[in-house]
Coordinates of C-alpha atoms in Angstrom, one line a residue:
V180 CA -45.2 129.4 -32.9
W181 CA -44.9 133.2 -32.7
A182 CA -42.5 133.7 -35.6
P183 CA -44.9 132.2 -38.3
R184 CA -47.8 134.0 -36.7
A185 CA -45.9 137.4 -36.9
D186 CA -44.9 136.5 -40.5
A187 CA -48.6 135.8 -41.4
V188 CA -49.7 139.1 -39.9
A189 CA -46.9 140.9 -41.8
R190 CA -48.2 139.5 -45.1
A191 CA -51.7 140.5 -44.3
L192 CA -50.6 144.1 -43.6
L193 CA -48.5 144.1 -46.8
A194 CA -51.6 143.2 -48.8
E195 CA -53.0 146.6 -47.6
H196 CA -49.7 148.4 -48.3
Q197 CA -49.1 149.0 -44.6
Y198 CA -45.3 148.6 -45.0
A199 CA -44.1 150.1 -41.7
A200 CA -46.4 148.0 -39.6
A201 CA -45.6 144.9 -41.5
Y202 CA -41.9 145.6 -41.1
D203 CA -42.2 145.5 -37.3
Y204 CA -43.9 142.1 -37.4
L205 CA -41.2 140.8 -39.7
K206 CA -38.6 141.7 -37.2
T207 CA -40.3 139.5 -34.7
A208 CA -40.5 136.7 -37.2
V209 CA -36.8 137.1 -38.0
D210 CA -35.8 136.9 -34.4
G211 CA -37.8 133.7 -34.0
Y212 CA -36.5 132.0 -37.1
E213 CA -32.9 132.8 -36.1
K214 CA -33.4 131.3 -32.7
E215 CA -35.0 128.1 -34.1
S216 CA -32.4 127.9 -37.0
M217 CA -35.3 127.9 -39.6
A218 CA -33.0 129.0 -42.4
A219 CA -35.5 128.9 -45.3
E220 CA -38.1 131.0 -43.5
L221 CA -35.4 133.3 -42.2
V222 CA -34.0 134.0 -45.7
K223 CA -37.6 134.6 -47.0
A224 CA -38.4 137.1 -44.2
L225 CA -35.1 139.0 -44.6
Q226 CA -35.8 139.3 -48.3
T227 CA -39.2 140.7 -47.6
M228 CA -37.8 143.2 -45.2
S229 CA -35.3 144.2 -47.8
S230 CA -38.0 144.7 -50.4
I231 CA -39.9 147.0 -47.9
D232 CA -36.7 149.0 -47.2
Q233 CA -36.3 149.5 -51.0
I234 CA -39.9 150.7 -51.3
L235 CA -39.3 153.1 -48.4
N236 CA -36.0 154.5 -49.9
R237 CA -33.8 152.8 -47.3
N238 CA -31.3 151.2 -49.7
D239 CA -28.4 150.9 -47.2
Q240 CA -30.6 148.9 -44.8
A241 CA -32.0 146.9 -47.7
N242 CA -28.5 145.8 -48.7
A243 CA -27.5 144.9 -45.1
L244 CA -30.5 142.6 -44.9
L245 CA -29.7 141.0 -48.2
Q246 CA -26.2 140.3 -46.9
R247 CA -27.7 138.7 -43.8
A248 CA -29.9 136.6 -46.1
V249 CA -26.8 135.6 -48.1
E250 CA -25.1 134.4 -45.0
A251 CA -28.2 132.5 -43.9
S252 CA -28.6 130.9 -47.3
A253 CA -25.5 128.8 -46.7
R254 CA -27.5 126.7 -44.3
L255 CA -30.1 125.7 -47.0
G256 CA -28.3 122.6 -48.3
S257 CA -29.0 121.8 -51.9
D258 CA -31.1 125.0 -52.4
S259 CA -28.4 127.3 -51.1
L260 CA -26.8 128.2 -54.5
A261 CA -30.1 128.9 -56.2
V262 CA -31.2 131.2 -53.4
K263 CA -27.8 132.9 -53.1
S264 CA -27.9 133.7 -56.8
R265 CA -31.1 135.7 -56.6
L266 CA -29.9 137.5 -53.4
L267 CA -26.7 138.5 -55.2
A268 CA -28.7 139.7 -58.2
A269 CA -30.8 141.8 -55.8
Q270 CA -27.6 143.3 -54.3
G271 CA -26.4 144.0 -57.9
R272 CA -29.6 146.0 -58.5
L273 CA -29.0 148.1 -55.4
A274 CA -25.4 148.7 -56.2
R275 CA -26.5 149.9 -59.7
A276 CA -29.1 152.2 -58.3
A277 CA -26.4 153.8 -56.1
G278 CA -24.2 154.4 -59.1
H279 CA -21.6 151.7 -58.1
I280 CA -21.4 150.2 -61.6
P281 CA -18.3 147.9 -61.3
E282 CA -19.6 146.6 -58.0
S283 CA -23.0 146.0 -59.5
R284 CA -21.6 144.0 -62.5
A285 CA -19.5 141.9 -60.1
Y286 CA -22.7 140.9 -58.2
F287 CA -24.6 140.1 -61.4
K288 CA -21.7 138.1 -62.7
E289 CA -21.5 135.9 -59.6
A290 CA -25.2 135.5 -59.5
L291 CA -25.3 134.1 -63.1
V292 CA -22.5 131.6 -62.2
L293 CA -24.7 130.2 -59.4
F294 CA -28.1 130.4 -61.1
P295 CA -29.6 127.0 -61.9
Q296 CA -30.5 126.6 -65.6
E297 CA -33.8 124.8 -65.0
Q298 CA -36.6 126.7 -63.3
E299 CA -40.0 125.1 -63.5
K300 CA -42.1 127.0 -61.0
T301 CA -42.5 130.8 -61.1
T302 CA -44.9 131.5 -58.3
G303 CA -44.2 132.9 -54.8
D304 CA -40.5 133.4 -54.0
L305 CA -39.5 131.9 -57.4
A306 CA -41.2 134.9 -59.0
L307 CA -38.8 137.1 -57.1
A308 CA -35.9 134.8 -58.3
S309 CA -37.1 135.1 -61.9
I310 CA -37.2 138.9 -61.7
S311 CA -33.8 139.2 -60.0
M312 CA -32.1 136.8 -62.4
G313 CA -33.8 138.6 -65.3
E314 CA -31.9 141.7 -64.3
A315 CA -28.7 139.7 -64.2
M316 CA -29.3 138.3 -67.7
L317 CA -30.1 141.8 -68.9
E318 CA -26.8 143.2 -67.6
A319 CA -25.0 140.3 -69.3
G320 CA -26.6 141.2 -72.6
R321 CA -28.8 138.1 -72.7
K322 CA -32.0 140.0 -73.6
E323 CA -34.3 137.3 -74.7
E324 CA -33.6 135.2 -71.6
A325 CA -34.1 138.3 -69.5
R326 CA -37.4 139.0 -71.2
E327 CA -38.7 135.5 -70.5
L328 CA -37.7 135.7 -66.8
F329 CA -39.3 139.1 -66.4
L330 CA -42.6 137.9 -67.9
K331 CA -42.6 134.7 -65.8
G332 CA -41.8 136.7 -62.7
L333 CA -44.6 139.1 -63.3
T334 CA -47.1 136.3 -63.9
G335 CA -46.1 134.6 -60.7
S336 CA -46.2 137.7 -58.5
E337 CA -49.9 138.3 -58.6
N338 CA -51.4 139.3 -55.2
A339 CA -47.9 139.5 -53.6
S340 CA -47.7 143.2 -52.7
Y341 CA -44.4 142.8 -51.0
L342 CA -43.0 142.2 -54.5
L343 CA -44.1 145.6 -55.8
N344 CA -40.6 146.9 -56.0
D345 CA -39.4 143.9 -57.9
C346 CA -42.4 144.0 -60.3
L347 CA -41.6 147.7 -61.1
N348 CA -38.0 146.7 -61.9
A349 CA -39.3 143.9 -64.2
L350 CA -41.5 146.3 -66.1
R351 CA -38.6 148.8 -66.4
G352 CA -36.3 146.0 -67.5
L353 CA -38.8 145.0 -70.2
A354 CA -39.0 148.6 -71.3
R355 CA -35.2 148.7 -71.6
I356 CA -35.2 145.6 -73.8
S357 CA -37.9 147.0 -76.0
T358 CA -36.0 150.3 -76.3
E359 CA -32.8 148.6 -77.3
Q360 CA -34.7 146.7 -80.0
G361 CA -36.3 149.8 -81.4
N362 CA -39.8 149.0 -80.1
Y363 CA -40.4 152.5 -78.6
E364 CA -44.2 152.3 -78.3
E365 CA -43.9 149.0 -76.5
A366 CA -41.3 150.4 -74.2
L367 CA -43.6 153.3 -73.3
A368 CA -46.5 150.9 -72.6
Y369 CA -44.4 149.0 -70.1
L370 CA -43.3 152.3 -68.4
H371 CA -46.9 153.6 -68.3
Q372 CA -47.9 150.2 -66.7
A373 CA -45.2 150.7 -64.1
E374 CA -46.4 154.2 -63.4
G375 CA -49.9 153.0 -62.9
A376 CA -48.8 150.2 -60.5
A377 CA -46.8 152.6 -58.3
R378 CA -49.4 155.5 -58.4
G379 CA -51.0 155.9 -55.0
V380 CA -48.7 153.3 -53.4
L381 CA -45.2 154.8 -53.5
P382 CA -44.8 158.3 -52.0
A383 CA -44.3 161.2 -54.5
D384 CA -40.7 161.7 -53.4
H385 CA -39.7 158.0 -53.9
A386 CA -36.5 157.4 -55.9
F387 CA -38.6 155.2 -58.3
W388 CA -40.2 158.2 -59.9
A389 CA -37.0 159.9 -60.9
G390 CA -35.7 156.7 -62.5
L391 CA -39.0 156.1 -64.3
Y392 CA -39.2 159.6 -65.7
D393 CA -35.6 159.6 -66.7
Q394 CA -36.0 156.3 -68.6
R395 CA -39.2 157.5 -70.2
G396 CA -37.5 160.7 -71.3
W397 CA -34.8 158.8 -73.1
V398 CA -37.4 156.6 -74.9
N399 CA -39.1 159.9 -76.0
I400 CA -35.7 161.1 -77.2
M401 CA -35.4 157.9 -79.3
R402 CA -38.8 158.4 -80.8
K403 CA -38.1 162.0 -81.7
A404 CA -40.7 163.4 -79.3
A405 CA -38.6 166.2 -77.8
P406 CA -41.4 168.1 -75.9
E407 CA -42.5 164.9 -74.2
A408 CA -38.9 164.1 -73.4
R409 CA -38.4 167.5 -71.8
A410 CA -41.5 167.1 -69.6
D411 CA -40.3 163.7 -68.4
F412 CA -36.7 164.9 -67.7
L413 CA -37.9 167.9 -65.8
K414 CA -40.0 165.7 -63.6
A415 CA -37.0 163.5 -63.0
V416 CA -34.6 166.4 -61.9
S417 CA -37.3 168.0 -59.7
N418 CA -37.8 164.8 -57.7
A419 CA -36.5 165.2 -54.1
A420 CA -35.0 161.8 -54.1
V421 CA -33.1 162.1 -57.4
S422 CA -29.7 160.4 -57.4
P423 CA -26.6 161.9 -58.8
M424 CA -26.7 159.3 -61.6
I425 CA -30.3 160.1 -62.6
A426 CA -29.5 163.9 -62.3
A427 CA -26.6 163.5 -64.7
Q428 CA -28.6 161.4 -67.2
S429 CA -31.7 163.7 -67.1
R430 CA -29.7 166.9 -67.5
E431 CA -28.0 165.3 -70.5
G432 CA -31.4 164.3 -71.8
L433 CA -32.7 167.8 -71.4
G434 CA -29.7 169.1 -73.3
K435 CA -30.3 166.7 -76.2
A436 CA -34.0 167.6 -76.2
W437 CA -33.2 171.3 -76.4
L438 CA -30.7 170.6 -79.2
D439 CA -33.4 168.9 -81.1
A440 CA -35.5 172.0 -80.7
G441 CA -32.7 174.3 -81.9
E442 CA -32.3 176.0 -78.5
G443 CA -28.5 176.0 -78.1
A444 CA -28.3 178.2 -75.0
K445 CA -30.8 176.0 -73.0
A446 CA -29.0 172.9 -74.2
R447 CA -25.6 174.2 -73.0
E448 CA -27.0 175.1 -69.6
N449 CA -28.3 171.6 -69.0
L450 CA -25.3 169.8 -70.5
R451 CA -22.9 171.8 -68.3
Q452 CA -24.9 170.7 -65.3
S453 CA -24.7 167.1 -66.4
I454 CA -20.9 167.4 -66.8
Q455 CA -20.6 169.0 -63.3
V456 CA -22.5 166.1 -61.7
R457 CA -20.5 163.5 -63.6
E458 CA -17.1 165.0 -62.9
S459 CA -18.0 165.3 -59.2
N460 CA -19.4 161.8 -58.8
F461 CA -18.5 159.6 -61.8
S462 CA -15.2 160.9 -63.2
S463 CA -14.1 157.4 -64.1
D464 CA -17.0 157.0 -66.6
T465 CA -15.0 158.7 -69.4
L466 CA -17.3 157.3 -72.1
S467 CA -20.3 159.2 -70.7
L468 CA -18.2 162.3 -70.1
G469 CA -17.0 162.2 -73.7
R470 CA -20.5 161.9 -75.0
V471 CA -21.8 164.9 -73.0
Y472 CA -18.8 167.0 -74.0
H473 CA -19.5 166.2 -77.6
S474 CA -23.1 167.4 -77.3
L475 CA -21.9 170.5 -75.5
G476 CA -19.6 171.2 -78.5
I477 CA -22.6 171.0 -80.9
A478 CA -24.7 173.3 -78.6
S479 CA -21.8 175.8 -78.5
D480 CA -21.4 175.6 -82.3
M481 CA -25.2 176.2 -82.6
E482 CA -24.7 179.4 -80.6
G483 CA -21.8 180.6 -82.8
D484 CA -19.3 180.1 -80.0
R485 CA -16.4 178.6 -81.9
E486 CA -13.9 178.8 -79.0
G487 CA -16.4 177.1 -76.6
A488 CA -17.2 174.4 -79.2
L489 CA -13.5 173.8 -79.8
Q490 CA -12.8 173.5 -76.0
A491 CA -15.8 171.0 -75.7
Y492 CA -14.7 168.9 -78.6
S493 CA -11.1 168.8 -77.2
R494 CA -12.4 167.7 -73.8
A495 CA -14.5 165.0 -75.5
V496 CA -11.5 163.7 -77.4
D497 CA -9.4 163.7 -74.2
A498 CA -12.1 161.7 -72.3
L499 CA -12.7 159.2 -75.1
L500 CA -9.0 158.4 -75.5
K501 CA -9.1 157.1 -71.9
C502 CA -12.0 154.6 -72.7
G503 CA -11.8 151.0 -73.6
D504 CA -12.7 150.0 -77.2
G505 CA -16.3 149.7 -78.3
P506 CA -18.5 150.8 -81.2
E507 CA -20.0 153.8 -79.3
R508 CA -16.6 155.0 -78.2
K509 CA -15.2 154.7 -81.8
N510 CA -18.1 156.6 -83.3
L511 CA -18.0 159.4 -80.7
L512 CA -14.2 159.6 -81.0
V513 CA -14.4 160.0 -84.8
Q514 CA -17.1 162.6 -84.6
S515 CA -15.3 164.6 -81.8
Y516 CA -12.0 164.5 -83.7
L517 CA -13.6 165.7 -86.9
C518 CA -15.7 168.4 -85.2
K519 CA -12.5 169.6 -83.5
A520 CA -10.6 169.6 -86.8
Y521 CA -13.3 171.7 -88.5
A522 CA -13.5 174.1 -85.7
L523 CA -9.7 174.6 -86.0
C524 CA -10.1 175.2 -89.7
D525 CA -12.8 177.8 -89.0
G526 CA -10.2 179.6 -86.8
E527 CA -7.5 179.2 -89.5
Q528 CA -5.4 177.1 -87.1
W529 CA -4.1 175.0 -89.9
Q530 CA -1.3 173.0 -88.2
E531 CA -3.6 172.1 -85.2
A532 CA -6.3 171.0 -87.7
V533 CA -3.7 168.8 -89.5
D534 CA -2.9 167.2 -86.2
A535 CA -6.6 166.4 -85.6
F536 CA -7.2 165.1 -89.1
E537 CA -4.1 162.9 -88.9
A538 CA -5.0 161.5 -85.5
V539 CA -8.5 160.4 -86.7
L540 CA -7.3 158.9 -90.0
P541 CA -6.6 155.4 -88.7
L542 CA -10.2 155.1 -87.5
L543 CA -11.7 156.0 -90.9
E544 CA -12.7 153.9 -93.9
G545 CA -14.2 154.4 -97.4
E546 CA -15.8 157.8 -98.1
Q547 CA -14.9 159.2 -94.7
R548 CA -11.3 158.4 -95.2
S549 CA -11.3 160.0 -98.7
E550 CA -13.0 163.1 -97.3
N551 CA -10.4 163.3 -94.5
Y552 CA -7.5 163.2 -97.0
K553 CA -9.2 166.0 -99.0
Q554 CA -9.4 168.2 -95.9
L555 CA -5.8 167.4 -95.1
G556 CA -4.9 168.5 -98.6
R557 CA -6.6 171.8 -98.1
C558 CA -4.8 172.4 -94.7
Y559 CA -1.4 171.6 -96.2
D560 CA -2.2 174.0 -99.1
E561 CA -2.9 176.7 -96.6
L562 CA 0.4 175.9 -94.8
G563 CA 2.2 176.1 -98.1
M564 CA 3.4 172.5 -97.8
T565 CA 2.8 171.6 -101.5
A566 CA 4.4 168.1 -101.5
K567 CA 2.3 167.0 -98.5
A568 CA -0.8 168.5 -100.1
D569 CA -0.1 166.7 -103.3
E570 CA 0.1 163.3 -101.5
C571 CA -3.2 163.9 -99.7
W572 CA -5.1 165.1 -102.8
K573 CA -3.9 162.0 -104.6
E574 CA -5.0 159.7 -101.7
S575 CA -8.4 161.4 -101.5
G576 CA -9.4 160.7 -105.1
F577 CA -11.0 164.1 -105.4
P578 CA -10.1 166.7 -108.0
R579 CA -7.8 169.3 -106.4
V580 CA -9.6 172.5 -105.4
R581 CA -7.6 175.7 -104.8
R582 CA -9.0 178.7 -103.0
S583 CA -7.9 182.2 -103.5
S584 CA -8.4 182.8 -99.8
P585 CA -9.1 180.7 -96.7
V586 CA -12.6 179.7 -95.8
R587 CA -13.7 182.0 -93.1
R588 CA -16.6 182.2 -90.7
T589 CA -18.0 185.6 -91.6
D590 CA -21.2 185.2 -89.6
G591 CA -20.7 184.6 -85.9
G592 CA -24.1 182.9 -85.7
R593 CA -23.6 180.6 -88.7
I594 CA -23.3 176.9 -87.9
S595 CA -20.3 175.1 -89.3
S596 CA -20.7 172.4 -91.9
R597 CA -19.3 169.9 -89.3
R598 CA -22.9 169.6 -87.9

């Protein structure tokens, strides 16, 4: 008797956003449900407590409650797999928020295996299931399925204030899908909707705000709105609850926004901070490190610091060579190699430039490959290796150009043509 009554009081308090008081009543409900072996009610109460913990920035406690719910879901009979799938997806979200990306992907992958393909209702707890599984679908690259699940979950979550955290994640998920599809204004609309839903409910130092402003900053980067992007990234990094992952992303975003404004010094300052956070916390994410080092090279180049640019491009190449294959990795590796090679040419380090041009050659096609052979021909000419130069000029298809003197960088502030 008392467990359902405590549960009902908790839900009434949640409707008024009185999370701490509701949490205490839910503890009473959980104790009663456990004693009476009421598995379905127990799982539901544990999930609600976990949602409250997430709203209150207590993610470790939230994950522990989800694990208890996973264990309790084994007693649900035919519904156990469907319930377990959404619990695992929720754990995947928490792991992702903590920066534990491989662990997060493992949770989402297992959740998708267990997820039932047919879901007719989307109200109440099934709204939560739809949102959780939408996140799993999004992580798996199944964007249209994710969009449908997010929208169904949002429709079915009306008047369920304990689902606020999940609804905010659904809105951010929809914004992510819109961004990846190039619909930047639509993405901004979802993010503004999330901001409005959380305003006055979540405290100012809640981790949600840092994540929201970081995401909005990147959308503004994509839509070429550098001043708006800088404002959002600054809000993100100034948030007291900012995570290392968000700090690294937002500092990188600030660096890119200042690059767009032609402010190399300010860009370098923020990009270096991003690298410091990444190397301290996510050194295994070599793709992201390579990307930030490449941007740092461009910023150094903008400031006329050839040695700093060369060092950054070299670090970018080293990091990217440790990555798995993929289109982003290939594009960054090509650009970093070429930038490194041109920086070496600027310093008249011809043999080192040859090594860089030769290393990138297998990755190039068409005009890029012809241009690369042309640059190799010039380097070999500077080295006095005529036979090698002849071969490269022939492969390039360009008419041979001889210079009376090497190309030099006479103006320390001039930006190299590699940009």
